[in-house]
XYZ file of C-alpha atoms in Angstrom:
680
model
C -73.524 -151.654 -52.532
C -75.762 -149.970 -55.471
C -73.447 -148.772 -58.231
C -73.753 -145.182 -58.271
C -72.908 -144.480 -62.078
C -75.489 -146.681 -63.275
C -78.113 -144.359 -64.695
C -81.724 -143.358 -63.018
C -85.100 -145.729 -63.558
C -86.413 -144.803 -66.757
C -89.789 -142.453 -66.384
C -93.353 -143.353 -68.302
C -95.669 -141.592 -68.757
C -99.242 -141.747 -68.203
C -101.449 -143.284 -70.469
C -103.433 -141.232 -73.185
C -107.081 -140.753 -72.982
C -106.638 -140.541 -76.866
C -103.765 -142.282 -78.876
C -104.909 -140.416 -81.726
C -104.440 -136.883 -80.033
C -101.234 -138.415 -78.287
C -99.758 -139.078 -81.361
C -100.553 -135.602 -82.612
C -98.927 -134.281 -79.675
C -95.677 -136.512 -80.006
C -95.289 -134.422 -83.577
C -94.788 -131.464 -81.733
C -92.629 -132.929 -79.164
C -90.069 -134.261 -81.424
C -89.581 -132.059 -83.635
C -89.253 -129.815 -81.024
C -86.533 -132.003 -79.164
C -84.823 -132.981 -82.952
C -84.584 -129.261 -83.410
C -82.957 -128.402 -80.119
C -80.494 -131.657 -79.977
C -79.433 -130.481 -84.379
C -78.696 -126.781 -82.875
C -77.253 -127.902 -79.550
C -79.637 -125.287 -77.410
C -82.775 -124.689 -76.931
C -85.580 -125.336 -74.686
C -87.422 -128.498 -75.208
C -89.173 -128.459 -71.965
C -92.273 -126.511 -72.372
C -92.718 -128.113 -76.102
C -93.007 -131.104 -74.526
C -94.614 -130.404 -71.842
C -97.654 -128.069 -73.381
C -97.788 -130.196 -76.484
C -101.114 -132.034 -75.410
C -102.938 -129.057 -74.400
C -101.886 -127.296 -77.909
C -103.256 -129.868 -79.814
C -106.938 -129.765 -78.265
C -106.592 -125.923 -78.421
C -105.735 -125.860 -82.206
C -107.685 -128.881 -83.489
C -110.808 -128.105 -81.266
C -111.173 -124.405 -80.720
C -108.445 -121.939 -82.676
C -109.708 -119.971 -85.219
C -107.069 -119.541 -87.821
C -106.433 -120.509 -91.747
C -102.930 -121.247 -92.670
C -103.793 -119.940 -96.416
C -104.364 -116.063 -95.018
C -102.070 -116.084 -91.244
C -103.775 -112.139 -91.070
C -107.017 -112.721 -91.287
C -108.000 -109.944 -89.364
C -110.610 -111.710 -87.016
C -108.363 -114.972 -86.573
C -108.296 -116.112 -82.917
C -104.220 -114.859 -81.510
C -102.255 -117.230 -80.031
C -99.270 -115.802 -77.731
C -96.607 -117.731 -76.237
C -95.685 -115.683 -72.949
C -92.758 -118.352 -72.251
C -91.104 -117.773 -75.478
C -88.169 -120.058 -74.941
C -90.209 -122.617 -75.470
C -90.510 -121.293 -79.406
C -90.327 -124.602 -80.900
C -93.601 -125.487 -80.046
C -94.700 -122.415 -81.898
C -92.627 -123.062 -84.969
C -93.334 -127.057 -84.698
C -97.370 -125.782 -85.243
C -96.527 -123.651 -87.867
C -94.871 -126.412 -89.867
C -97.688 -128.865 -89.086
C -100.464 -126.460 -89.635
C -99.201 -125.810 -93.107
C -97.695 -122.394 -93.210
C -95.964 -121.846 -96.374
C -93.176 -119.810 -94.894
C -92.100 -122.631 -92.197
C -90.952 -125.558 -94.390
C -89.338 -128.038 -92.359
C -85.892 -127.079 -93.412
C -86.351 -124.067 -91.143
C -86.833 -126.174 -88.264
C -83.710 -127.753 -89.067
C -82.358 -124.179 -88.869
C -83.265 -123.580 -85.168
C -81.341 -120.939 -83.570
C -79.363 -120.293 -86.819
C -78.645 -116.801 -88.042
C -81.258 -115.796 -90.500
C -83.593 -118.120 -90.087
C -87.320 -117.995 -89.497
C -86.862 -119.742 -86.492
C -84.688 -117.941 -83.494
C -84.219 -118.910 -79.922
C -87.565 -116.714 -79.101
C -90.392 -115.877 -81.520
C -89.473 -112.712 -82.877
C -92.680 -110.586 -84.931
C -92.491 -110.269 -88.547
C -90.033 -113.187 -88.590
C -92.327 -115.613 -89.527
C -96.338 -115.917 -90.400
C -98.379 -116.794 -87.138
C -96.007 -114.960 -84.657
C -98.391 -112.348 -82.976
C -95.572 -110.624 -80.827
C -91.984 -110.336 -79.809
C -92.032 -112.437 -76.513
C -88.241 -112.464 -75.469
C -88.372 -111.311 -71.520
C -91.001 -113.206 -69.452
C -93.851 -111.923 -68.681
C -94.276 -109.839 -71.594
C -96.587 -112.001 -73.552
C -99.199 -112.108 -70.833
C -99.125 -108.211 -70.902
C -99.366 -108.179 -74.446
C -102.084 -110.521 -74.554
C -104.324 -107.802 -72.373
C -103.805 -105.077 -75.451
C -104.766 -107.819 -78.008
C -107.927 -108.743 -76.172
C -108.337 -105.273 -75.141
C -108.386 -104.505 -78.701
C -110.775 -107.129 -79.676
C -113.435 -105.551 -77.285
C -112.630 -101.915 -78.288
C -113.240 -103.249 -82.441
C -116.065 -105.505 -81.792
C -117.859 -102.546 -79.734
C -117.510 -100.317 -83.063
C -117.421 -102.654 -85.586
C -119.736 -105.566 -84.161
C -119.834 -109.058 -83.849
C -120.023 -110.263 -87.591
C -116.561 -108.196 -88.470
C -114.546 -108.720 -84.781
C -115.669 -111.484 -82.429
C -112.253 -113.842 -81.582
C -110.321 -114.922 -79.053
C -106.569 -114.005 -77.308
C -105.212 -117.345 -75.789
C -102.065 -117.321 -73.607
C -99.208 -119.678 -72.745
C -97.130 -118.932 -69.937
C -94.962 -120.310 -67.750
C -93.699 -119.871 -63.702
C -91.143 -117.414 -64.775
C -94.007 -115.276 -66.522
C -96.051 -115.448 -63.501
C -92.779 -114.390 -61.405
C -92.129 -111.319 -63.136
C -93.624 -108.124 -61.977
C -95.415 -107.366 -65.253
C -97.373 -110.171 -64.714
C -99.155 -109.000 -61.728
C -100.389 -105.366 -63.492
C -101.480 -107.441 -66.518
C -103.526 -110.095 -64.789
C -104.874 -106.932 -62.846
C -105.809 -104.753 -65.769
C -107.743 -107.768 -67.379
C -109.568 -108.739 -64.401
C -110.846 -105.218 -63.763
C -111.479 -104.586 -67.457
C -113.555 -107.988 -67.501
C -112.004 -109.413 -70.806
C -113.579 -112.413 -71.188
C -112.026 -112.833 -74.215
C -108.726 -113.756 -73.200
C -107.843 -117.368 -71.936
C -104.573 -118.043 -70.259
C -102.879 -121.352 -70.028
C -100.602 -121.938 -66.961
C -97.526 -124.238 -67.529
C -97.826 -125.372 -64.058
C -94.630 -127.814 -63.993
C -92.894 -126.269 -61.040
C -89.557 -126.243 -62.277
C -87.077 -123.844 -63.055
C -83.528 -123.408 -64.606
C -82.511 -123.556 -60.996
C -84.497 -125.886 -60.085
C -87.804 -126.778 -58.172
C -89.746 -123.473 -58.205
C -90.261 -123.651 -54.099
C -86.418 -122.390 -53.982
C -87.428 -119.277 -54.957
C -91.643 -118.852 -54.874
C -94.475 -120.333 -52.636
C -97.302 -118.440 -54.255
C -100.965 -119.673 -54.405
C -101.533 -118.448 -58.263
C -104.900 -119.414 -58.182
C -105.634 -117.580 -55.454
C -103.576 -114.619 -56.898
C -105.596 -114.237 -59.869
C -108.963 -114.976 -58.326
C -108.036 -112.119 -56.382
C -107.814 -110.298 -59.591
C -110.815 -111.020 -60.628
C -110.291 -114.058 -62.971
C -112.382 -116.982 -63.469
C -109.939 -120.167 -62.588
C -109.862 -124.133 -63.430
C -107.353 -126.462 -62.468
C -106.650 -129.387 -64.875
C -104.338 -132.382 -65.745
C -102.157 -130.779 -68.692
C -102.288 -134.246 -70.687
C -105.397 -135.164 -70.149
C -107.033 -134.342 -73.448
C -110.350 -134.738 -72.304
C -109.777 -132.166 -69.280
C -108.160 -129.643 -71.163
C -111.340 -129.548 -73.775
C -113.811 -129.355 -70.855
C -111.766 -126.400 -69.181
C -111.472 -124.332 -72.641
C -115.139 -125.268 -73.489
C -116.308 -123.529 -69.819
C -113.419 -120.680 -70.407
C -115.528 -119.668 -73.343
C -118.740 -119.625 -71.570
C -117.313 -117.021 -68.815
C -117.916 -114.002 -70.827
C -117.351 -111.193 -67.641
C -113.930 -112.493 -66.626
C -110.746 -113.629 -67.888
C -109.904 -117.090 -67.717
C -106.803 -118.737 -66.008
C -106.597 -122.751 -66.943
C -103.940 -124.287 -64.157
C -102.303 -126.726 -66.591
C -100.480 -129.353 -63.886
C -97.511 -130.757 -66.671
C -94.319 -132.705 -66.807
C -91.952 -130.634 -68.083
C -89.951 -132.408 -70.895
C -92.750 -135.085 -71.301
C -91.405 -138.401 -72.689
C -87.790 -137.712 -71.650
C -86.783 -140.917 -69.665
C -84.279 -139.145 -67.540
C -84.651 -135.632 -67.389
C -88.421 -135.493 -67.423
C -89.733 -133.331 -64.616
C -86.077 -132.105 -63.946
C -84.526 -128.879 -64.910
C -82.532 -130.670 -66.985
C -85.260 -130.688 -69.407
C -85.603 -126.870 -69.509
C -83.149 -125.505 -71.555
C -80.319 -128.467 -72.312
C -79.654 -130.107 -75.372
C -81.666 -133.630 -74.657
C -78.642 -135.659 -76.215
C -79.374 -138.853 -78.674
C -79.301 -141.218 -75.722
C -82.320 -139.219 -74.148
C -84.015 -138.929 -77.592
C -83.894 -142.304 -78.089
C -85.055 -143.614 -74.856
C -88.132 -140.631 -75.730
C -89.325 -142.653 -78.969
C -89.323 -146.004 -77.335
C -91.051 -144.498 -74.401
C -93.874 -142.410 -76.664
C -93.838 -145.488 -79.162
C -92.143 -143.114 -81.913
C -90.764 -145.247 -84.712
C -90.106 -142.108 -87.404
C -86.383 -140.795 -87.994
C -85.702 -136.842 -86.896
C -87.561 -134.466 -88.395
C -89.894 -137.106 -90.297
C -93.748 -136.710 -89.475
C -95.988 -139.816 -90.233
C -98.187 -138.917 -93.272
C -101.299 -139.820 -91.911
C -100.272 -137.459 -88.959
C -99.239 -134.623 -91.008
C -102.556 -134.948 -93.033
C -104.457 -134.332 -89.908
C -102.733 -131.112 -88.822
C -102.770 -129.822 -91.946
C -106.622 -130.260 -91.822
C -106.765 -128.253 -88.684
C -104.303 -125.368 -90.516
C -107.361 -125.482 -92.975
C -110.678 -126.444 -91.016
C -111.782 -122.380 -90.545
C -111.633 -121.870 -94.042
C -115.114 -121.826 -94.448
C -115.457 -119.485 -91.605
C -112.811 -117.417 -92.914
C -114.903 -116.794 -96.223
C -118.346 -116.598 -94.554
C -116.583 -113.844 -92.379
C -114.813 -111.961 -95.684
C -118.554 -112.038 -97.153
C -119.550 -110.470 -93.920
C -117.160 -107.866 -94.388
C -118.310 -107.139 -98.000
C -122.134 -107.014 -96.668
C -121.419 -104.320 -94.419
C -122.525 -100.832 -95.209
C -119.853 -98.667 -97.393
C -119.076 -96.501 -94.662
C -118.523 -99.005 -91.829
C -116.673 -101.114 -93.898
C -114.556 -98.555 -95.440
C -113.422 -97.656 -91.862
C -112.791 -100.994 -91.169
C -110.643 -102.252 -94.100
C -108.559 -98.581 -93.533
C -108.163 -99.150 -90.095
C -106.746 -102.499 -90.924
C -104.720 -102.059 -93.100
C -102.955 -99.308 -90.671
C -103.630 -96.273 -93.225
C -104.984 -93.153 -91.713
C -107.789 -91.204 -93.084
C -107.015 -88.782 -96.050
C -107.279 -85.421 -94.796
C -105.728 -85.817 -91.395
C -102.773 -83.454 -91.642
C -105.455 -80.818 -91.375
C -105.604 -81.047 -87.822
C -102.042 -81.104 -87.514
C -102.296 -77.699 -89.462
C -105.219 -76.285 -87.654
C -103.489 -76.876 -84.010
C -100.249 -74.789 -85.965
C -102.142 -72.175 -86.867
C -104.127 -72.060 -83.153
C -100.604 -72.007 -81.905
C -99.255 -69.048 -84.087
C -102.353 -67.091 -83.896
C -102.680 -67.081 -79.386
C -98.920 -66.426 -79.601
C -99.078 -67.482 -75.953
C -96.007 -69.119 -73.888
C -97.326 -72.732 -73.810
C -95.720 -76.553 -72.088
C -95.381 -78.626 -74.671
C -97.567 -81.450 -72.510
C -100.005 -78.659 -73.297
C -99.339 -78.113 -76.552
C -99.488 -81.757 -76.986
C -103.020 -82.324 -75.354
C -104.486 -79.063 -77.560
C -102.707 -80.877 -81.148
C -104.686 -84.365 -79.447
C -108.073 -82.243 -79.330
C -107.501 -81.717 -83.315
C -106.411 -85.386 -84.137
C -109.290 -86.938 -81.965
C -111.794 -85.752 -84.578
C -109.571 -86.632 -87.521
C -108.289 -90.132 -86.454
C -110.767 -92.023 -84.915
C -108.821 -95.105 -84.317
C -106.582 -93.405 -81.782
C -106.594 -95.257 -78.168
C -105.439 -92.808 -75.511
C -104.542 -93.466 -71.984
C -102.567 -92.704 -69.170
C -100.648 -94.450 -65.963
C -102.799 -92.501 -63.589
C -101.466 -89.045 -64.835
C -104.120 -87.675 -67.081
C -104.524 -84.345 -65.854
C -100.552 -83.768 -66.190
C -99.759 -85.635 -68.913
C -102.809 -84.068 -71.129
C -103.804 -86.853 -72.847
C -107.580 -87.073 -72.636
C -109.337 -84.639 -74.872
C -112.521 -83.193 -74.061
C -114.455 -85.607 -76.414
C -113.144 -89.172 -75.474
C -115.311 -91.426 -73.969
C -113.618 -93.807 -70.848
C -113.195 -97.103 -71.234
C -114.989 -99.117 -68.621
C -115.611 -102.774 -66.911
C -117.572 -104.634 -69.750
C -118.391 -101.396 -71.749
C -115.544 -100.898 -74.458
C -117.291 -98.233 -76.874
C -114.830 -95.393 -75.888
C -111.482 -94.387 -76.915
C -109.219 -93.708 -73.231
C -108.194 -96.357 -71.014
C -107.189 -95.751 -67.128
C -104.206 -97.797 -66.884
C -103.519 -97.153 -63.048
C -100.033 -96.998 -61.768
C -99.150 -99.683 -64.256
C -96.170 -98.050 -66.119
C -95.059 -101.273 -67.432
C -98.283 -103.004 -67.722
C -99.523 -100.012 -69.968
C -96.842 -100.408 -71.727
C -96.954 -103.704 -72.693
C -100.571 -103.193 -73.127
C -99.953 -100.771 -76.013
C -98.139 -103.100 -77.952
C -100.257 -105.819 -78.005
C -103.330 -102.960 -78.820
C -100.785 -101.540 -81.853
C -99.925 -105.395 -82.625
C -103.882 -106.607 -83.146
C -104.721 -103.964 -85.681
C -107.257 -101.346 -86.078
C -106.060 -98.970 -83.172
C -103.225 -96.576 -82.460
C -102.675 -96.271 -78.549
C -100.526 -93.428 -77.144
C -99.886 -93.610 -73.238
C -98.419 -91.127 -70.969
C -96.309 -91.372 -67.281
C -93.729 -89.100 -66.248
C -90.697 -88.921 -68.296
C -88.130 -90.679 -65.484
C -90.776 -93.370 -65.503
C -90.053 -94.602 -68.569
C -87.370 -96.684 -66.856
C -89.863 -98.324 -65.602
C -91.751 -99.063 -68.821
C -88.144 -99.865 -70.879
C -88.067 -103.473 -71.763
C -91.789 -102.495 -73.484
C -90.578 -99.529 -75.168
C -87.286 -101.490 -76.570
C -89.358 -104.382 -77.356
C -91.761 -101.946 -79.716
C -88.504 -100.931 -81.410
C -87.400 -104.171 -82.191
C -90.858 -104.748 -83.488
C -91.022 -101.735 -85.528
C -94.245 -100.947 -84.393
C -96.195 -97.668 -83.903
C -96.739 -97.407 -80.288
C -96.607 -93.859 -79.235
C -95.017 -93.377 -75.435
C -95.997 -90.169 -74.330
C -93.491 -89.182 -71.590
C -94.152 -85.591 -69.924
C -92.597 -83.853 -67.055
C -89.470 -84.348 -68.728
C -86.574 -82.493 -66.819
C -85.430 -80.961 -64.045
C -87.794 -78.503 -65.133
C -90.710 -80.061 -63.086
C -89.328 -78.854 -60.125
C -90.650 -79.441 -56.593
C -91.201 -83.144 -57.242
C -86.821 -83.178 -56.868
C -84.437 -85.788 -58.142
C -86.422 -88.973 -57.682
C -88.755 -87.890 -60.450
C -86.359 -85.465 -62.531
C -85.201 -87.547 -65.564
C -81.497 -86.785 -66.152
C -80.308 -89.648 -67.940
C -83.624 -91.119 -69.819
C -83.096 -89.220 -73.004
C -79.891 -90.522 -73.457
C -80.624 -93.957 -72.781
C -84.130 -93.786 -74.429
C -82.041 -92.422 -77.800
C -79.578 -95.387 -77.309
C -82.711 -97.849 -78.104
C -82.439 -98.761 -81.675
C -84.981 -97.326 -84.181
C -86.752 -95.978 -81.665
C -87.795 -92.029 -82.645
C -87.475 -90.005 -79.371
C -88.599 -86.526 -79.804
C -88.004 -83.195 -77.762
C -90.064 -80.415 -79.044
C -89.008 -76.555 -78.268
C -92.143 -75.193 -78.818
C -96.193 -75.704 -79.506
C -95.502 -75.620 -83.374
C -92.724 -78.428 -82.831
C -94.767 -80.154 -80.717
C -97.818 -80.527 -83.506
C -94.689 -81.381 -86.167
C -93.636 -84.132 -83.857
C -96.921 -85.406 -83.668
C -97.501 -85.364 -87.468
C -94.451 -87.246 -87.960
C -94.928 -90.006 -85.303
C -98.275 -90.627 -86.768
C -96.935 -90.250 -90.197
C -94.431 -93.800 -89.659
C -96.569 -96.792 -88.974
C -93.450 -98.613 -88.501
C -91.799 -97.137 -85.906
C -92.553 -96.689 -82.329
C -91.782 -93.441 -81.068
C -91.718 -91.729 -77.341
C -92.284 -87.975 -77.144
C -90.728 -85.840 -74.182
C -92.757 -82.877 -72.792
C -92.326 -80.216 -70.570
C -94.176 -79.300 -67.465
C -93.166 -75.409 -67.674
C -94.137 -73.133 -70.144
C -92.102 -71.957 -72.906
C -92.313 -69.118 -75.708
C -93.278 -69.840 -78.894
C -90.161 -69.661 -81.353
C -91.924 -70.264 -84.944
C -94.278 -67.999 -85.856
C -93.996 -68.422 -89.410
C -96.840 -68.949 -91.384
C -97.133 -72.505 -93.835
C -97.297 -76.024 -93.231
C -93.784 -77.043 -93.611
C -92.703 -79.372 -91.515
C -89.142 -78.472 -90.489
C -88.844 -81.007 -87.494
C -89.223 -83.812 -90.225
C -85.147 -84.076 -90.868
C -84.560 -84.174 -87.518
C -82.614 -81.027 -86.973
C -82.426 -77.650 -88.877
C -81.727 -74.301 -88.775
C -84.157 -72.499 -86.451
C -82.085 -69.139 -86.810
C -79.389 -68.689 -89.020
C -76.196 -66.522 -88.318
C -76.163 -62.919 -89.283
C -72.999 -63.155 -91.139
C -70.906 -65.874 -92.076
C -70.983 -68.609 -89.027
C -68.955 -68.783 -86.731
C -70.924 -70.642 -84.008
C -73.540 -73.149 -83.494
C -75.943 -73.458 -80.694
C -77.866 -76.692 -80.608
C -80.885 -77.566 -78.434
C -83.864 -78.919 -77.939
C -86.801 -78.991 -75.941
C -87.690 -76.366 -73.626
C -83.763 -75.124 -73.707
C -84.369 -74.030 -77.082
C -85.214 -70.775 -76.026
C -82.342 -70.422 -73.836
C -80.341 -70.998 -77.189
C -82.215 -68.153 -78.896
C -81.437 -65.793 -76.001
C -77.467 -66.828 -76.118
C -77.788 -66.133 -79.792
C -79.066 -62.541 -79.277
C -75.876 -61.856 -76.951
C -73.223 -63.297 -79.030
C -74.528 -61.904 -82.291
C -74.317 -58.428 -80.030
C -70.558 -58.936 -79.426
C -69.828 -59.559 -83.153
C -69.943 -63.374 -83.362
C -72.053 -64.535 -86.350
C -74.243 -67.201 -84.237
C -76.822 -69.816 -85.626
C -79.246 -72.184 -83.394
C -79.808 -75.419 -84.231
C -82.731 -77.460 -83.031
C -82.838 -81.176 -82.760
C -86.162 -82.512 -82.089
C -85.039 -85.986 -82.623
C -81.477 -87.080 -83.808
C -82.454 -90.397 -85.047
C -84.321 -88.844 -87.900
C -81.117 -86.015 -88.263
C -78.833 -88.938 -88.571
C -80.818 -90.747 -91.584
C -80.360 -87.423 -93.443
C -77.278 -87.334 -96.317
C -74.192 -86.068 -95.586
C -74.882 -82.464 -97.042
C -77.965 -81.821 -95.079
C -76.463 -82.404 -92.058
C -73.513 -80.386 -93.080
C -75.457 -77.631 -94.214
C -77.434 -77.861 -90.743
C -74.176 -78.006 -88.492
C -71.827 -75.589 -90.433
C -68.419 -75.652 -91.205
C -67.709 -73.702 -87.715
C -66.008 -76.149 -84.844
C -67.116 -74.035 -82.537
C -69.765 -75.492 -80.831
C -72.439 -75.455 -77.618
C -75.475 -77.798 -77.141
C -77.686 -77.144 -74.076
C -79.885 -79.443 -72.447
C -81.510 -80.158 -69.009
C -79.892 -83.663 -69.005
C -76.522 -85.441 -69.277
C -74.213 -84.688 -72.055
C -73.897 -88.695 -73.482
C -74.372 -88.827 -77.102
C -74.023 -84.663 -77.688
C -70.226 -85.153 -78.346
C -70.751 -86.731 -81.676
C -72.126 -82.968 -82.678
C -69.305 -81.008 -80.150
C -66.274 -82.265 -81.135
C -63.146 -81.737 -78.456
C -63.388 -78.117 -79.022
C -67.243 -77.550 -78.374
C -68.978 -77.136 -75.207
C -71.907 -78.792 -72.903
C -74.411 -76.670 -70.741
C -76.816 -79.213 -69.068
C -76.742 -81.734 -66.105
C -73.810 -83.485 -64.610
C -75.799 -85.014 -61.470
C -79.247 -85.960 -59.810
C -81.315 -82.767 -59.852
C -82.801 -81.152 -56.647
C -86.424 -79.899 -55.361
C -87.142 -76.328 -55.565
C -88.975 -73.644 -58.099
C -88.428 -74.507 -61.612
C -86.313 -71.339 -62.072
C -84.258 -71.871 -59.167
C -83.501 -75.116 -59.750
C -82.061 -74.141 -63.820
C -80.153 -71.410 -61.835
C -78.361 -73.733 -59.238
C -77.428 -76.411 -61.976
C -76.320 -73.429 -64.445
C -78.370 -73.993 -67.107
C -79.165 -70.442 -68.037
C -78.630 -67.789 -70.826
C -75.681 -66.758 -69.024
C -74.393 -70.065 -68.883
C -74.793 -70.469 -72.392
C -73.157 -67.389 -73.368
C -70.132 -68.220 -71.672
C -69.512 -71.551 -73.063
C -69.958 -69.821 -76.473
C -67.031 -67.441 -75.296
C -64.757 -70.874 -74.416
C -65.777 -72.271 -77.750
C -64.714 -69.429 -79.547
C -61.654 -68.826 -77.894
C -60.672 -73.031 -78.429
C -61.349 -72.352 -82.109
C -60.245 -68.642 -83.120
C -57.412 -68.090 -80.144
């Protein structure tokens, strides 16, 4: 009888096509396993399985220069299966990126290191996007590839002409966002997008067949992709596949790479144990023996390190030639290109905001803020050419397309508007990729309720501190007849809870213009603007261009007399606060109205300003057609809230507001209650 405690037979590895390339790939493998082992956590399986692909890609194809990691016309490399981050960090060290010394690899997954568990944008040079949740990277890459084509159509091959390469795993393809992404990429014919599927048939739970039996090749083909199947450890096959992919210009390409997860491990290779477990010293010793690696932990033989450093500098001449082409470009084109890629707005762009504001005041009309936003965009489109609009199949409702915007079409990229289709999450992630690529400012619309579908991408945009603009219309029960499934109730509170996200809810057309000005003026902040379906009166009629919304909240109407009551509101309920103030003033209660279009900005103000806005009185009322969560910090124990406490209902807008008691009379009743509570 066999000894059941004896270890399994050690695995062998396929003989390499090219021993030198195998040795170079093993640099990635051993740096990855050593870092994971030292951290006692991590995911060594993907870096070890995809090391051969990365080696061929970077050696023979990637256009990069470690001396200038932010070179605009570099190829983009995105690791959608971001748990395999040690592949990235190993590459950055091997290529010679200055901010990735060996010590950072030794600090893998430690606080304040440049090597966190998943790649984080701006933590280290070379990280193009934050890929944590699976599927985000492939969806971001659609935006990167689309941005490259749009910029190419504007500035030509001499200035913009590069590829977007993506590594993705089985988990990325299981996530629903992947289908939105591959469908959109195939439709748009993004031929400069090349994706490598790490087809290792293993997930954390075990074999992927436990949960999925899709034919991924046919799936990509059905979405208009070119597909190839190769052995992911055959360097000749990898090279030929990439050459073929580059030759296909009217379709994105998916290369299905059959790999062994944890390639080189003696007992864990090809099993779920290689996915996310620290391998253990014995397993690493076995890998060293199998792969013929004699160097101690974190030591790369000099000849191999030199070979990698040559790859890190191989495109330097190409970069310098590109820089010369930029200098030689016609002045107007060059200046526009350099300004846009620096993320700077045109000098006089704020005149467009002033013009929109003056237009609103001159007309004096009631206007839904979604319509006001559309009117602002009409002015901004001519002032800021890098604006790239879009909608998830709600263009007429979102008012996101101006009359002069040209639509992007499959293979035709000389435009400024994208029809994303009913792909809210894919749209949001693609916009993040567009913003990260540089040269364009993406904004895209859908209904506020569907921000839930976009939320992971909104969260990552906030985490990365990039200027992605989410336009969310139909922002309350004020959308009426569509009913509670489409009426956002808890979404405002949930979105305001996301750190760094600027959530704006303007209360009239002038505030809408002001919010757009703030959003565009902050290149390091993701923004969401919540806009109404129903019209609302013009409340801001004063001349001038002072942006009162810029501090997040301000006194719209001060009390006549020493303030005893403060009524706070946002958006479509702001006019209810104004009307209630008139009633309370008539009853002899000096009342101020505070508009709070952006709570985040208000919280950033000094205490003196916040006190001047909120006033000394503890008699306070807040009115918003959403849940109360978050208002308590301003109301205190004696304040009152007028808003939603349940889901909405289908009906005429006025009837729905009346049903849920969000009316002027309700605000007055709440005001009287808080006055009694405070003053007796």
